[in-house]
PDB file of C-alpha atoms in Angstrom:
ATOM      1  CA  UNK S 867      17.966  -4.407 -43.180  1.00  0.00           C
ATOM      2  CA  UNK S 868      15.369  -5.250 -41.208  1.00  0.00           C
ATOM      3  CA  UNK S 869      12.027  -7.412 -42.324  1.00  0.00           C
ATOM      4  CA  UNK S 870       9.143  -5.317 -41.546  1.00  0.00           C
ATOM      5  CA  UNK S 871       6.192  -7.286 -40.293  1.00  0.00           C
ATOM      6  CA  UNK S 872       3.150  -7.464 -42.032  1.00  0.00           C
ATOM      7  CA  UNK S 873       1.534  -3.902 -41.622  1.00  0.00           C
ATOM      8  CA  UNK S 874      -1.909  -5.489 -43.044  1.00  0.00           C
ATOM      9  CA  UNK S 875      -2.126  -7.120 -39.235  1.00  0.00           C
ATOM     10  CA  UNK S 876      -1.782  -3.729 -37.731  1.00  0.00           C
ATOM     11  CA  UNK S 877      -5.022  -2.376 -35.588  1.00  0.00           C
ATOM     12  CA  UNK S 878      -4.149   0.547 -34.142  1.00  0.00           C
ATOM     13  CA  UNK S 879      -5.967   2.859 -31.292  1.00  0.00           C
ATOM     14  CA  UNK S 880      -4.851   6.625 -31.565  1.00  0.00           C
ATOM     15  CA  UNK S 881      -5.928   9.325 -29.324  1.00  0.00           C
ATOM     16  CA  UNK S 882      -6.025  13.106 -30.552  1.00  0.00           C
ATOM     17  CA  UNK S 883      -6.075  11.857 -33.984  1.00  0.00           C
ATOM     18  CA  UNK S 884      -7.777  15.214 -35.128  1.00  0.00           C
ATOM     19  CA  UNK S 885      -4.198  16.470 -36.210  1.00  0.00           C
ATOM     20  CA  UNK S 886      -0.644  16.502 -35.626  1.00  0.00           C
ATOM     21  CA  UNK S 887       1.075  13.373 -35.453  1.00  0.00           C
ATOM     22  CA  UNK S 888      -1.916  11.604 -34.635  1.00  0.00           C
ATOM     23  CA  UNK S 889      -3.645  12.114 -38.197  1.00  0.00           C
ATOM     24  CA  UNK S 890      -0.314  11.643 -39.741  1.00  0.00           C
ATOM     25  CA  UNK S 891       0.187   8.619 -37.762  1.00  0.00           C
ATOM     26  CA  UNK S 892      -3.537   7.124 -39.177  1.00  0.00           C
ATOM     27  CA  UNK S 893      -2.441   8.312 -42.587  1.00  0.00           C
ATOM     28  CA  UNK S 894       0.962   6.105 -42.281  1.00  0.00           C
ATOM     29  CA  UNK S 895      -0.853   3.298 -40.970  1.00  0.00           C
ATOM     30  CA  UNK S 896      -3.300   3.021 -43.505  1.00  0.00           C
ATOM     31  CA  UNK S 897      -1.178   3.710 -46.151  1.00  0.00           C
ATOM     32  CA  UNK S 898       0.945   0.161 -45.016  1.00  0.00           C
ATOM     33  CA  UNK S 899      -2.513  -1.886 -44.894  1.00  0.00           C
ATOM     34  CA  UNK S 900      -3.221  -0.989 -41.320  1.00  0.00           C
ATOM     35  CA  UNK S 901      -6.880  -0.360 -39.863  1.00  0.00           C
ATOM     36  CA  UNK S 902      -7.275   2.714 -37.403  1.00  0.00           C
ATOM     37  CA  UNK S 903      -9.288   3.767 -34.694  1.00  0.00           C
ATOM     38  CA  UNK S 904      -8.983   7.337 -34.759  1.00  0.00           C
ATOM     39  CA  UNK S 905     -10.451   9.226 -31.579  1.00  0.00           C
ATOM     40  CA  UNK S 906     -10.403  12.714 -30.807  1.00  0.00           C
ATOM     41  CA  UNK S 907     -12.833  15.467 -29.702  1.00  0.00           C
ATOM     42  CA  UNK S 908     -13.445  17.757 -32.608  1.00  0.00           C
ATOM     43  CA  UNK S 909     -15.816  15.512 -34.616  1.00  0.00           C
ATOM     44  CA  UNK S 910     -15.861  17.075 -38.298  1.00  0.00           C
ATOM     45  CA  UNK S 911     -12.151  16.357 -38.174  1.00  0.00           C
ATOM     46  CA  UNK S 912     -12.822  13.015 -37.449  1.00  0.00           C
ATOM     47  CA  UNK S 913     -15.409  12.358 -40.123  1.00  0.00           C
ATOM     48  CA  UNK S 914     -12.998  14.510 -42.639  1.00  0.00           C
ATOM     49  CA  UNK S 915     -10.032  11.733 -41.855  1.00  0.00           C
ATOM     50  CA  UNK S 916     -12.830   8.791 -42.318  1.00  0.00           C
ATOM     51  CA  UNK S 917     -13.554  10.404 -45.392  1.00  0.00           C
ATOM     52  CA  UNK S 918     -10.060  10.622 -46.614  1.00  0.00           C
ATOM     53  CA  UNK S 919      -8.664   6.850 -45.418  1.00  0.00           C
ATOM     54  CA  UNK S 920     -12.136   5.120 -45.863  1.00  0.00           C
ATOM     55  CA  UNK S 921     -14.493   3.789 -43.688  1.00  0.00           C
ATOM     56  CA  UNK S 922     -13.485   0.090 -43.640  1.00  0.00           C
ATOM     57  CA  UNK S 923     -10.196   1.460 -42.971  1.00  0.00           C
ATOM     58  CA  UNK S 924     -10.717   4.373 -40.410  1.00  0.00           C
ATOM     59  CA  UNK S 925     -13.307   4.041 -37.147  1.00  0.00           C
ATOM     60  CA  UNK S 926     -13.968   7.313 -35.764  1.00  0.00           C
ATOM     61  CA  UNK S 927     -14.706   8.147 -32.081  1.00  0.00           C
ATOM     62  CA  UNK S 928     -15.612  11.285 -30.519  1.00  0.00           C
ATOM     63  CA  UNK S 929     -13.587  10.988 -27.402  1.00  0.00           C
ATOM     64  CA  UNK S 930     -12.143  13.040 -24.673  1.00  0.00           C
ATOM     65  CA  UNK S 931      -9.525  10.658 -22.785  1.00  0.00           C
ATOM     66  CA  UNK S 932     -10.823  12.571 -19.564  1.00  0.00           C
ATOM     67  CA  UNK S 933     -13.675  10.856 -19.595  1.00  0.00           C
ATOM     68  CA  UNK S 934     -12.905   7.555 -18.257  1.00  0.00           C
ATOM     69  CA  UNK S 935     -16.454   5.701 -19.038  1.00  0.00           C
ATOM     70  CA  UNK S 936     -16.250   7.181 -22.447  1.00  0.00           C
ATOM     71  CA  UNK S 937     -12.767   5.328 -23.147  1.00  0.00           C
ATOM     72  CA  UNK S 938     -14.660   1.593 -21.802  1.00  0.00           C
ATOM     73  CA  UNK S 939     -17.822   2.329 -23.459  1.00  0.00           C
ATOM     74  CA  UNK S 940     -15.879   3.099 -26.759  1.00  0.00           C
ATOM     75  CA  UNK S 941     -13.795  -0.069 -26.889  1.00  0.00           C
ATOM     76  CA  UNK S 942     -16.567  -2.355 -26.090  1.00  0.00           C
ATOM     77  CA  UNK S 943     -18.469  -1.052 -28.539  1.00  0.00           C
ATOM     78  CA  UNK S 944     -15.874  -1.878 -31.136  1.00  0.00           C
ATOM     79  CA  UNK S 945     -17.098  -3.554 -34.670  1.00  0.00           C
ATOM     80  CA  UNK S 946     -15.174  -6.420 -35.192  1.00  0.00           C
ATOM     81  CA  UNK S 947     -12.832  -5.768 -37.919  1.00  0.00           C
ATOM     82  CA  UNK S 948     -11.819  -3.116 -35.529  1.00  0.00           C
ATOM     83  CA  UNK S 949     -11.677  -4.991 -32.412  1.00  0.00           C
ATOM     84  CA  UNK S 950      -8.605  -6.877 -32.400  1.00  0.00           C
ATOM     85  CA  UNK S 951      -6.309  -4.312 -31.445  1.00  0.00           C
ATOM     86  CA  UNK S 952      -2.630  -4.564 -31.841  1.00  0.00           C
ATOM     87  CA  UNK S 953      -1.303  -1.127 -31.041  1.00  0.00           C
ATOM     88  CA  UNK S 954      -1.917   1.541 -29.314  1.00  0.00           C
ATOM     89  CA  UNK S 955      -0.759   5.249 -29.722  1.00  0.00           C
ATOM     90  CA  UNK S 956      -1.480   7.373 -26.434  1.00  0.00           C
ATOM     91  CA  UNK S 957      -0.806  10.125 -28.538  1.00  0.00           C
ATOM     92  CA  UNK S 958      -3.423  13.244 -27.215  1.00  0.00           C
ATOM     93  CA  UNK S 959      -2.054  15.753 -24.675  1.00  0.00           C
ATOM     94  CA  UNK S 960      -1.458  19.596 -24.716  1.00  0.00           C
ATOM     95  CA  UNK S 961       0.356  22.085 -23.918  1.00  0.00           C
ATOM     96  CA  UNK S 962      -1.113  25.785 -22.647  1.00  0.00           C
ATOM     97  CA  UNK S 963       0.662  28.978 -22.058  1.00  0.00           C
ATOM     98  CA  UNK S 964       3.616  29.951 -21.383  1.00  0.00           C
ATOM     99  CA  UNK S 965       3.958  32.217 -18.357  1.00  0.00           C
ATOM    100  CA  UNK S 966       6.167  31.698 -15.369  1.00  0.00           C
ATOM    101  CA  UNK S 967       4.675  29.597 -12.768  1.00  0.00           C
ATOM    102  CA  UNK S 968       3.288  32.682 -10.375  1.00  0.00           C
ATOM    103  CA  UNK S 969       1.273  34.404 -13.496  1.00  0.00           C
ATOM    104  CA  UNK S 970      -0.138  31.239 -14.927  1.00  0.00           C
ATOM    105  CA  UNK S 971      -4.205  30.615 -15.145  1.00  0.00           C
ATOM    106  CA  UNK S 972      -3.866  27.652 -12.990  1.00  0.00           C
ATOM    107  CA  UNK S 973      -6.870  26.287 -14.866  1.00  0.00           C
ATOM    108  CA  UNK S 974      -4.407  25.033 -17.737  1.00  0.00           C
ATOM    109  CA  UNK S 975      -2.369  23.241 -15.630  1.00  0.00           C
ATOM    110  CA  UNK S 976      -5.325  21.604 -14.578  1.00  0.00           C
ATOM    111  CA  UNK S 977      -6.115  20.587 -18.048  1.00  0.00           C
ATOM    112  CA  UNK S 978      -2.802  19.591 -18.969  1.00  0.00           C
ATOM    113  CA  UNK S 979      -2.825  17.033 -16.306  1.00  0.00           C
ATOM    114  CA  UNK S 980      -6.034  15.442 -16.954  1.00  0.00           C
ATOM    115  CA  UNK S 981      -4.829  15.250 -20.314  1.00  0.00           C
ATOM    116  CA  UNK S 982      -1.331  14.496 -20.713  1.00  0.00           C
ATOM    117  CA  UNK S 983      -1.518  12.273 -17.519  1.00  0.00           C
ATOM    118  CA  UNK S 984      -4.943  11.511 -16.445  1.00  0.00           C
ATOM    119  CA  UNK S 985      -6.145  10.580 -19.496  1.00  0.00           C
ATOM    120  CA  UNK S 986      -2.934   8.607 -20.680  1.00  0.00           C
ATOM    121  CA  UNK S 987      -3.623   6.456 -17.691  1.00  0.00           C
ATOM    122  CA  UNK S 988      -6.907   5.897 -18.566  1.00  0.00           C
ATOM    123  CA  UNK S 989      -6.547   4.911 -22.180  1.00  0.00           C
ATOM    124  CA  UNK S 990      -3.203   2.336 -21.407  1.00  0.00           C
ATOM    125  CA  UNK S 991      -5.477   1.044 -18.509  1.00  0.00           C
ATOM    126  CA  UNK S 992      -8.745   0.531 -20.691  1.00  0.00           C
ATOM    127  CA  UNK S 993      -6.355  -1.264 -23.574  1.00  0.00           C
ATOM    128  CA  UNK S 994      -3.667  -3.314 -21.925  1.00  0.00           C
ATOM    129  CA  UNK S 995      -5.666  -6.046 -20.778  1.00  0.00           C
ATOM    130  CA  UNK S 996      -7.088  -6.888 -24.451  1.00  0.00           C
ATOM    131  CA  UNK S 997      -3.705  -6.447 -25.729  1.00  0.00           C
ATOM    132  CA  UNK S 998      -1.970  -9.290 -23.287  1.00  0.00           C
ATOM    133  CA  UNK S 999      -5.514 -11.420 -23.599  1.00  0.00           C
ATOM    134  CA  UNK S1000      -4.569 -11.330 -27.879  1.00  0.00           C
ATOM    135  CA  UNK S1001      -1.442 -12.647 -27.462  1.00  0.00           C
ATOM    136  CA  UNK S1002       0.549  -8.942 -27.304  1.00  0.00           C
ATOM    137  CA  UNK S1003       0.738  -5.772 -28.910  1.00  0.00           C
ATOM    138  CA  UNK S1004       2.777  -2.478 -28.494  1.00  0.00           C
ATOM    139  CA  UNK S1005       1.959   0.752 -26.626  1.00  0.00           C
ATOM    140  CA  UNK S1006       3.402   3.938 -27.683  1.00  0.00           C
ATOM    141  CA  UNK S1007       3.472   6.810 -25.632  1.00  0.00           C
ATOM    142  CA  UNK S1008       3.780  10.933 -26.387  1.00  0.00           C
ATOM    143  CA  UNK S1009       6.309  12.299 -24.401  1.00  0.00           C
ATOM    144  CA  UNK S1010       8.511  15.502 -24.991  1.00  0.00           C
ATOM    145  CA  UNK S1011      11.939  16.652 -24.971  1.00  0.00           C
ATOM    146  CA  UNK S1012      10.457  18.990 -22.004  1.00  0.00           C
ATOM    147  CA  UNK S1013      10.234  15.965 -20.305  1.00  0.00           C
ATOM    148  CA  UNK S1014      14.466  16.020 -20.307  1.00  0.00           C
ATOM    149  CA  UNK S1015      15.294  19.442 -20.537  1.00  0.00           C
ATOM    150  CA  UNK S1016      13.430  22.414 -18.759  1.00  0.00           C
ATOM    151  CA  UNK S1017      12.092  25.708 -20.268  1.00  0.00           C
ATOM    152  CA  UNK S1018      11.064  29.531 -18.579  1.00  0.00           C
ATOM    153  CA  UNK S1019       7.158  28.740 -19.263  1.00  0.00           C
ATOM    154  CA  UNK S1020       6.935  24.770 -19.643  1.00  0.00           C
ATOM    155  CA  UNK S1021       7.061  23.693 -15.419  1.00  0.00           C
ATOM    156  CA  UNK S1022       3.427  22.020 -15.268  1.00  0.00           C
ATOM    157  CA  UNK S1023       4.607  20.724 -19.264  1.00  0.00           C
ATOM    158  CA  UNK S1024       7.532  19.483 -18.708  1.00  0.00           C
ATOM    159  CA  UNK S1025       6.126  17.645 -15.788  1.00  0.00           C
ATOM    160  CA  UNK S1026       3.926  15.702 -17.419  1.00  0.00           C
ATOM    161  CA  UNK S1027       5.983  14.840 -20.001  1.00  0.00           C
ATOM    162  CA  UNK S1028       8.224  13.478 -17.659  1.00  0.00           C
ATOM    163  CA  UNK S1029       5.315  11.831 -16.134  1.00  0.00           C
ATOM    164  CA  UNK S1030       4.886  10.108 -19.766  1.00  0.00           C
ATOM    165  CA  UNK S1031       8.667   9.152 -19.365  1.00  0.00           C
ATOM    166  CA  UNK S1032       8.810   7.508 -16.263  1.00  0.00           C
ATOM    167  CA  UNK S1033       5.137   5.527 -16.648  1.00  0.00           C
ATOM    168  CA  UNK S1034       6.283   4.215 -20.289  1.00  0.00           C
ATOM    169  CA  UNK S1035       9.472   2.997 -18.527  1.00  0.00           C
ATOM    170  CA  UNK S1036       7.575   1.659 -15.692  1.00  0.00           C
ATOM    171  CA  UNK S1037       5.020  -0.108 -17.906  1.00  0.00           C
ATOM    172  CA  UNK S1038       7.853  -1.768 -19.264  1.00  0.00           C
ATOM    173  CA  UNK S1039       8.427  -3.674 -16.231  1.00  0.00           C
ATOM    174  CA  UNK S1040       4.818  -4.243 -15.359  1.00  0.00           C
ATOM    175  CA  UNK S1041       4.276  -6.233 -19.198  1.00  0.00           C
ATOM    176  CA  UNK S1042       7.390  -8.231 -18.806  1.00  0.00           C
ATOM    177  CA  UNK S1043       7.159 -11.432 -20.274  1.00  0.00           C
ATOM    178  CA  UNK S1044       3.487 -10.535 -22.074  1.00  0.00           C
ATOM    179  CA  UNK S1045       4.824  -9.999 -25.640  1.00  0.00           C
ATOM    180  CA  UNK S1046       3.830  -6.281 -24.859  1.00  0.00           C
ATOM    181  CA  UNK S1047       6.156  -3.659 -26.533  1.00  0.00           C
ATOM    182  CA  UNK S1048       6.873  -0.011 -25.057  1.00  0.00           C
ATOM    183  CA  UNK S1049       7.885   3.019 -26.536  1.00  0.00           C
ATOM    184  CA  UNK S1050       8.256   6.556 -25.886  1.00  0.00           C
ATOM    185  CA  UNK S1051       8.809   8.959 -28.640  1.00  0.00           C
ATOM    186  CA  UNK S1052       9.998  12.475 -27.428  1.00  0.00           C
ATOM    187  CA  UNK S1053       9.758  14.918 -29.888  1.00  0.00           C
ATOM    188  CA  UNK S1054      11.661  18.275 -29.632  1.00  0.00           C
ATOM    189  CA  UNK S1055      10.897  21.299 -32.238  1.00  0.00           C
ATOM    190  CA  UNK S1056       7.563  20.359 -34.356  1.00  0.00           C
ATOM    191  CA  UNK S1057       5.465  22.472 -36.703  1.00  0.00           C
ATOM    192  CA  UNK S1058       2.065  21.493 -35.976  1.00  0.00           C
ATOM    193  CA  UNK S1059      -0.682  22.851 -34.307  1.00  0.00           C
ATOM    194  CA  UNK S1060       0.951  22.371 -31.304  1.00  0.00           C
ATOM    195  CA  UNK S1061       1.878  26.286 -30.781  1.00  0.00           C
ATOM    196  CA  UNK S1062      -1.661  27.381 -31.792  1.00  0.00           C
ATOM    197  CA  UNK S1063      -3.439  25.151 -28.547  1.00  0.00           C
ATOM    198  CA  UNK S1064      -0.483  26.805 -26.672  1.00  0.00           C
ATOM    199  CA  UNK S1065      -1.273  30.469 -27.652  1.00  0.00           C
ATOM    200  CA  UNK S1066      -5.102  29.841 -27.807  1.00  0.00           C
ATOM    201  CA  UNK S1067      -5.684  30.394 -31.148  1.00  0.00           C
ATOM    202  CA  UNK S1068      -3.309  33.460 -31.158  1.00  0.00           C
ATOM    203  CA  UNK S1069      -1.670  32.721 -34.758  1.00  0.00           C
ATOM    204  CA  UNK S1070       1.210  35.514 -34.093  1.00  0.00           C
ATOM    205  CA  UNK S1071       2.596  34.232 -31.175  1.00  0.00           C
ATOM    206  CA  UNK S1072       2.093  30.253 -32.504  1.00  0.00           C
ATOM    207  CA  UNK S1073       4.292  30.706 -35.692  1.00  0.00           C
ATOM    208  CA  UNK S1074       7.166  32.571 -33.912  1.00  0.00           C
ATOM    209  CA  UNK S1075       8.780  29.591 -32.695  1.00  0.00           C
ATOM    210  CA  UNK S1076       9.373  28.259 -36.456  1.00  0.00           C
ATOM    211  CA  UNK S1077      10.251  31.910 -37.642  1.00  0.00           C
ATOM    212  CA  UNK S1078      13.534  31.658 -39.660  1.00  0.00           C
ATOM    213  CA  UNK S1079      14.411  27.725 -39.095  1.00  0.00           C
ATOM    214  CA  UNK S1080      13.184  24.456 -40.261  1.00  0.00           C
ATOM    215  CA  UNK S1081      11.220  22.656 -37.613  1.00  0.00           C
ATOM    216  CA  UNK S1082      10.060  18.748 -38.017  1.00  0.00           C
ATOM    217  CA  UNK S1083       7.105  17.907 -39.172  1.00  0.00           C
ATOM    218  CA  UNK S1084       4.196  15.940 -38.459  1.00  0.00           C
ATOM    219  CA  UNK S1085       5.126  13.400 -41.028  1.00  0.00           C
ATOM    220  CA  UNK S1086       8.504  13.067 -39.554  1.00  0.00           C
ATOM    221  CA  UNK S1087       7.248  11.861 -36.373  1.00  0.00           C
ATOM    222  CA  UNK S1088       4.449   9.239 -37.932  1.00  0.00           C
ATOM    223  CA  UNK S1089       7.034   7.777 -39.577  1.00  0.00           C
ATOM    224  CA  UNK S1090       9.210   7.506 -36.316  1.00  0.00           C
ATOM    225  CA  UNK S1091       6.778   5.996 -34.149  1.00  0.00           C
ATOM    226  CA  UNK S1092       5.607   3.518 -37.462  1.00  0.00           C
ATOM    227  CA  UNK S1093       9.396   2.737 -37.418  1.00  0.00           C
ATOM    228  CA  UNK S1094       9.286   1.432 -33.949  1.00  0.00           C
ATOM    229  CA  UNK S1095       6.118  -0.689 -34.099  1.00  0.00           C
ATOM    230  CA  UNK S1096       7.152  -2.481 -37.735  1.00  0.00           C
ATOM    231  CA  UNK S1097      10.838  -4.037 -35.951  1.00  0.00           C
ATOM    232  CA  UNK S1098      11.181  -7.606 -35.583  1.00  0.00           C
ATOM    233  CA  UNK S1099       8.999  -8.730 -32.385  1.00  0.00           C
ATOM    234  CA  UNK S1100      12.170  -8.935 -30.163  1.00  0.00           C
ATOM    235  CA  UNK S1101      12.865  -5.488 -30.784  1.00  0.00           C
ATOM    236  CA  UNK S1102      11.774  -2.860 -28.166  1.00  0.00           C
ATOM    237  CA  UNK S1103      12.585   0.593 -28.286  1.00  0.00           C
ATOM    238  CA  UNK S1104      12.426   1.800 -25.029  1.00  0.00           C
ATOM    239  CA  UNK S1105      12.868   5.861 -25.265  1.00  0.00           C
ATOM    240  CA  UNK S1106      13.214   7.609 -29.182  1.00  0.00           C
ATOM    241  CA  UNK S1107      14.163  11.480 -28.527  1.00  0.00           C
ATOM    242  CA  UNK S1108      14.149  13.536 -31.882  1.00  0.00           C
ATOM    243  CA  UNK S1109      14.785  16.868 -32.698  1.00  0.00           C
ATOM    244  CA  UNK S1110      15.261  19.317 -35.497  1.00  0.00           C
ATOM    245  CA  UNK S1111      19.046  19.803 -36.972  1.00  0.00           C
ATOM    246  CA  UNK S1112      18.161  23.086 -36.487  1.00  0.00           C
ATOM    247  CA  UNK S1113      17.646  22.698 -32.511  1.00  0.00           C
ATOM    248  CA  UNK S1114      20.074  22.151 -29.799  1.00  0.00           C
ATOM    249  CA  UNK S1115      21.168  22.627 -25.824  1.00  0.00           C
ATOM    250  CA  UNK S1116      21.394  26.365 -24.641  1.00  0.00           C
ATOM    251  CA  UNK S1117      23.632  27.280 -22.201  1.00  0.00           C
ATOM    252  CA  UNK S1118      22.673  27.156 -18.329  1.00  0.00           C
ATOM    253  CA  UNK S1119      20.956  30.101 -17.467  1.00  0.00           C
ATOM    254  CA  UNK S1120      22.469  32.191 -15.147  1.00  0.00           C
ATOM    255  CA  UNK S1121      20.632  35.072 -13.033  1.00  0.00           C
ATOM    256  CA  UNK S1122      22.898  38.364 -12.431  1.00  0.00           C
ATOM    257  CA  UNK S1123      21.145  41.126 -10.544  1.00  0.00           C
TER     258      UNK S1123
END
């Protein structure tokens, strides 16, 4: 079995930590002897999660990853038992309706890209330096099974996700020989509040994905992505793709008129 590394080194930067796997991920971290930066935009979730963890355990940033001069202002500004930051989980992105491409409101596309992309490029651009100056670290992006397999409804999604692929992969190169670590975890069927942002608050359509099967959970995927940073140094999981027992493949789909 493998000797886990000290988790009480651990400093880790999470975007969209307000819920999902990013909360569980600052819960998982902490719970090892980590400290977290958790960022996010909804505020009173933030200060909720402080409250939980501690506050000499959990920073909290309101941030929107769009906002580029946000992300730089925010890590200078850094106390310094926070400041020495180790890892960092690009975790916030969305996904928004589900039309076909010629209905959609081409507004969420718009935000899906400045999220899922734009703003992944910003935070890995704003952290990597600090990371190689300390010595190394690990990155982890959050891609998608949709970044693999397509879906009627998930074009601009899927997209991105693939986006998240191919830059993780990319990065790889770039960080060769910098003691920097890449991973990205692609996560298929999840219940979190995933379907909800999808379905804009809509709480019908957002649980009918999940009806009558066993999704993973939010817990499952902290622990997957806490799995990958706590290997032996020489260890680099390049790509981890999980999904429910319960999901699989569908046949091609084939249009008879």
């Amino acid at each position: 079995m493998y000797q886990l590394l000290d988790p009480s080194r651990f400093v880790v930067f999470i975007t969209g930590a307000t819920s999902g796997f990013g909360a569980a991920a600052a819960r998982r971290y902490v719970a090892a002897g980590g400290k977290v930066i958790a960022t996010g935009r909804r505020k009173e979730r933030l200060v909720e999660l402080q409250q939980e963890l501690g506050a000499d355990n959990c920073h909290i940033i309101e941030l929107d990853v769009r906002d580029r001069a946000a992300i730089d202002a925010a890590i200078a500004a850094l106390p310094e038992p926070f400041a020495g930051i180790n890892i960092v989980l690009a975790n916030a992105g969305l996904a928004l309706g589900l039309q076909p491409a010629a209905e959609t409101d081409i507004t969420d596309w718009e935000t899906m890209i400045a999220t899922n992309v734009t703003g992944l490029t910003y935070t890995v651009r704003a952290l990597l330096p600090g990371l190689i100056a300390r010595g190394g670290g690990h990155i982890v992006t959050l891609g998608s099974v949709a970044g693999d397999y397509p879906y009627p409804g998930g074009s601009v999604y899927g997209a991105t996700k693939a986006f998240v692929k191919q830059f993780a992969l990319n990065l790889r190169s770039d960080v060769q020989g910098k003691n920097v670590r890449v991973t990205n975890i692609e996560p298929g069927l999840t219940e979190t509040e995933f379907s909800l942002v999808r379905f804009k608050g809509d709480e019908g359509k957002a649980a009918k994905p999940y009806e009558g099967t066993t999704a993973m959970n939010a817990e499952d995927i902290a622990e997957s992505i806490f799995w990958t940073t706590t290997l032996p140094a020489h260890v680099n999981v390049n790509r981890l793709q999980l999904m429910a027992t319960t999901q699989a493949f569908g046949p091609f789909d084939i249009y008879r008129g």
